[in-house]
Tab-separated table of C-alpha atoms in Angstrom:
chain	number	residue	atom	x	y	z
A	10	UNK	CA	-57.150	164.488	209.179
A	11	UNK	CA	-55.911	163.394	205.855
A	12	UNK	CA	-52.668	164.954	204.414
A	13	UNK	CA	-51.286	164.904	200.756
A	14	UNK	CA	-47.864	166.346	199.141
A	15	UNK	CA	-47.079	167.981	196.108
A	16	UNK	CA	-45.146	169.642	193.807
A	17	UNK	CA	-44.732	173.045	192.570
A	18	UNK	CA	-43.791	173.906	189.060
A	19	UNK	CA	-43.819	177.328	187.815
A	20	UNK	CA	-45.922	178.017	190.581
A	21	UNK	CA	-48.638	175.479	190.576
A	22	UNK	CA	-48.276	173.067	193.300
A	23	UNK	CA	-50.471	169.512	192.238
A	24	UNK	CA	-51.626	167.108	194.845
A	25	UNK	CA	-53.491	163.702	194.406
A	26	UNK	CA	-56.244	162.706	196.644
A	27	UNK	CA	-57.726	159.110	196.711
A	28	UNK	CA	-61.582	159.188	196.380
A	29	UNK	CA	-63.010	158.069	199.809
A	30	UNK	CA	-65.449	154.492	199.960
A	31	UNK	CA	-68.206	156.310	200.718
A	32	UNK	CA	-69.978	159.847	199.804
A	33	UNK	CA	-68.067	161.998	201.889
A	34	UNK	CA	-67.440	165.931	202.550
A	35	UNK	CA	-64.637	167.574	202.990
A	36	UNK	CA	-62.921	170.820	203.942
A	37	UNK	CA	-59.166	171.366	201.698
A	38	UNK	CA	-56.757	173.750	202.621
A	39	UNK	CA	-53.620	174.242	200.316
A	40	UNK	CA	-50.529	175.000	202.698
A	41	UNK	CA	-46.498	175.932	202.228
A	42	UNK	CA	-45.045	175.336	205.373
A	43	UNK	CA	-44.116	178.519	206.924
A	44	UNK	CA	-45.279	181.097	203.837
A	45	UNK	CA	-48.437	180.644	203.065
A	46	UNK	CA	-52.326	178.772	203.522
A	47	UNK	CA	-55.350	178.958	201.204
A	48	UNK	CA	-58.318	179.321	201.912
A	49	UNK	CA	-60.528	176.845	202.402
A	50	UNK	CA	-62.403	174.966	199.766
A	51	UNK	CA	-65.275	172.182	200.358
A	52	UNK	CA	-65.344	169.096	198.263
A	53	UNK	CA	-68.316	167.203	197.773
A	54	UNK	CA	-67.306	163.211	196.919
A	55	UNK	CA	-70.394	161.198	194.872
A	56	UNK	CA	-71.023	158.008	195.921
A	57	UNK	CA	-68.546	155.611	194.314
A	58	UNK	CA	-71.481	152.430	193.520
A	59	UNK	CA	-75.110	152.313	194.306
A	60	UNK	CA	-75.500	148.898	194.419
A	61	UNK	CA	-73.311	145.401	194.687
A	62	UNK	CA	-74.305	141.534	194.516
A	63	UNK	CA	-73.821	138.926	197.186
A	64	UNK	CA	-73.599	135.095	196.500
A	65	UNK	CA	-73.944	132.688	198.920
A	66	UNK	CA	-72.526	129.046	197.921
A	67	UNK	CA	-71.399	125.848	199.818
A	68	UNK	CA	-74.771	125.478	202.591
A	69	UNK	CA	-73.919	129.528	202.825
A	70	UNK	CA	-70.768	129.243	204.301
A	71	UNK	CA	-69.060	130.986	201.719
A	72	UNK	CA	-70.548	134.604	201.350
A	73	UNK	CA	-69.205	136.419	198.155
A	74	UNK	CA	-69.886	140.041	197.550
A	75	UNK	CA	-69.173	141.950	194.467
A	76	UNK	CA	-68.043	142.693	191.626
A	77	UNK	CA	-67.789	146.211	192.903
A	78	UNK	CA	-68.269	148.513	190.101
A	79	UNK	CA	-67.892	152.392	190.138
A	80	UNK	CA	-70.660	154.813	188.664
A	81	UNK	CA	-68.814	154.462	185.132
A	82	UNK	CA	-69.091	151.269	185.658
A	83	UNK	CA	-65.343	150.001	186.314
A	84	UNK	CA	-63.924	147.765	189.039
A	85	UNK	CA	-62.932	149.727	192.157
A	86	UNK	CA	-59.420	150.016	192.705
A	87	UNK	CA	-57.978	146.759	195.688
A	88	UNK	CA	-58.296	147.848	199.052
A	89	UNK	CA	-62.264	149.144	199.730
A	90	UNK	CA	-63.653	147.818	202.979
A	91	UNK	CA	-66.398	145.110	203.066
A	92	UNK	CA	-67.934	144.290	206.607
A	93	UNK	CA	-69.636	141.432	207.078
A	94	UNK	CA	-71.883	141.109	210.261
A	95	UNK	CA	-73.428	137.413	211.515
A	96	UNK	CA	-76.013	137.336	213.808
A	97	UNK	CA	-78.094	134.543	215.447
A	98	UNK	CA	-79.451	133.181	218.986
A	99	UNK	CA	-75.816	132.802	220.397
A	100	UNK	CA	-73.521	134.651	218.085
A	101	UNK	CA	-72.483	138.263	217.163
A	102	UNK	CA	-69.793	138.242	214.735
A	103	UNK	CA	-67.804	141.062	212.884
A	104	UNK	CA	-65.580	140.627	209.740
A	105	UNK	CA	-63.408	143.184	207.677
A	106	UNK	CA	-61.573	142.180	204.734
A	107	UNK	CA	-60.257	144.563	201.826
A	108	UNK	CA	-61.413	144.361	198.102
A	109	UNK	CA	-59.279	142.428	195.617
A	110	UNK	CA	-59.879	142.549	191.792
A	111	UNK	CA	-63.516	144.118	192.788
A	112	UNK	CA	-64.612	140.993	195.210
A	113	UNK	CA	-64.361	140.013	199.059
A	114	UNK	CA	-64.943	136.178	199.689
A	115	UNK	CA	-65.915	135.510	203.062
A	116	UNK	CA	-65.843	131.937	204.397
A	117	UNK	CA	-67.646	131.072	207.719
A	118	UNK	CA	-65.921	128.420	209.784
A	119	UNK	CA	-68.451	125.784	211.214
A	120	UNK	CA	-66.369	125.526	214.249
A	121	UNK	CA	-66.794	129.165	215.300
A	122	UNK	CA	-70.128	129.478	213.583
A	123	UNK	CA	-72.517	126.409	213.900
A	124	UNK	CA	-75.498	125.629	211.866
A	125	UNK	CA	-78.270	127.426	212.605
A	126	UNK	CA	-80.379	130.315	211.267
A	127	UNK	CA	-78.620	134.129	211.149
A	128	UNK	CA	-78.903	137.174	210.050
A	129	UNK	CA	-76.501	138.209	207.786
A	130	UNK	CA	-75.601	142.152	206.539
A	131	UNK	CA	-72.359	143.766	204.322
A	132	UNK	CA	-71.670	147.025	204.687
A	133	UNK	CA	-69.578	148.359	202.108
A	134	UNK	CA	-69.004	151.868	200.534
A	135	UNK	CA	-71.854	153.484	203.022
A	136	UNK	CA	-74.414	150.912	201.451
A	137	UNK	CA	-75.916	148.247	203.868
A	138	UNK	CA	-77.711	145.007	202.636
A	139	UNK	CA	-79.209	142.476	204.798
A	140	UNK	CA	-80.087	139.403	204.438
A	141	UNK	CA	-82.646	137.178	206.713
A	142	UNK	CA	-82.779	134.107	207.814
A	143	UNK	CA	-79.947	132.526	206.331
A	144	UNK	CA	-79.774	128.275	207.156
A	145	UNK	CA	-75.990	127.485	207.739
C-alpha cells in the first residue's frame, strides 16, 4: 500500500502522487486520521512510453537502453527500473539498475559472463524486448 500526505487549506487537503513505471490501477481513499475517510475513487495510470531503444557496443558487452521518453515525449524522471535478463547454455543472470538522465548502461563482465551465444531481454516500464542470439 502506498501512502501520501497533505495539506489542508481552507478546507482542501492536496496530495502528490508519483506516476507508477508501468500502466497501473488503483483504488484512493482520502483519510483525516480519526474524523473522517472518503470514499473510494479508482485511478486509471496510462502507460508512461510505448517503446525504448537498446544499443549494444564493445563485442555486446555493454548493453545500453534508452533514452526513455514519456508519451509527450520528455525524459522520464531518474529512478525507473530497467531489468536486464542473460541467458545461455550455463548461465541465468538478473540485473536491476535505476534510470539516470533517461538511460541504464549495463556492462557484462567476461569473468562472470563468458563468450558465448545468449539470450538477452529488458524489461522496463511493463514493456519486454528480447533479443536472440547475441555473440559475446
Amino acid at each position: 500500500m502506498l501512502q501520501t500526505t497533505g495539506t489542508t487549506i481552507k478546507g482542501i487537503a492536496t496530495a502528490s502522487m508519483i506516476h507508477p513505471e508501468k500502466a497501473e490501477k488503483w483504488s484512493v481513499t482520502a483519510a483525516v486520521a480519526g474524523i473522517a475517510s472518503s470514499d473510494t475513487i479508482t485511478m486509471e495510470f496510462e502507460q508512461v512510453f510505448d517503446n525504448y531503444d537498446i544499443q549494444l557496443n564493445d563485442g555486446n558487452r555493454t548493453i545500453t537502453v534508452g533514452p526513455l521518453k514519456s508519451f509527450m515525449g520528455q525524459i522520464i524522471p531518474d529512478g525507473v527500473t530497467v531489468e536486464l535478463k542473460i541467458k545461455g547454455k550455463n548461465i541465468n543472470e538478473n540485473y536491476l539498475k535505476q534510470s539516470y538522465n533517461g538511460q541504464v548502461q549495463f556492462k557484462l563482465n567476461p569473468d562472470l559472463i563468458p563468450n558465448g551465444i545468449y539470450n538477452i531481454e529488458v524489461i522496463t516500464g511493463g514493456i519486454s524486448r528480447k533479443i536472440k542470439n547475441v555473440k559475446l
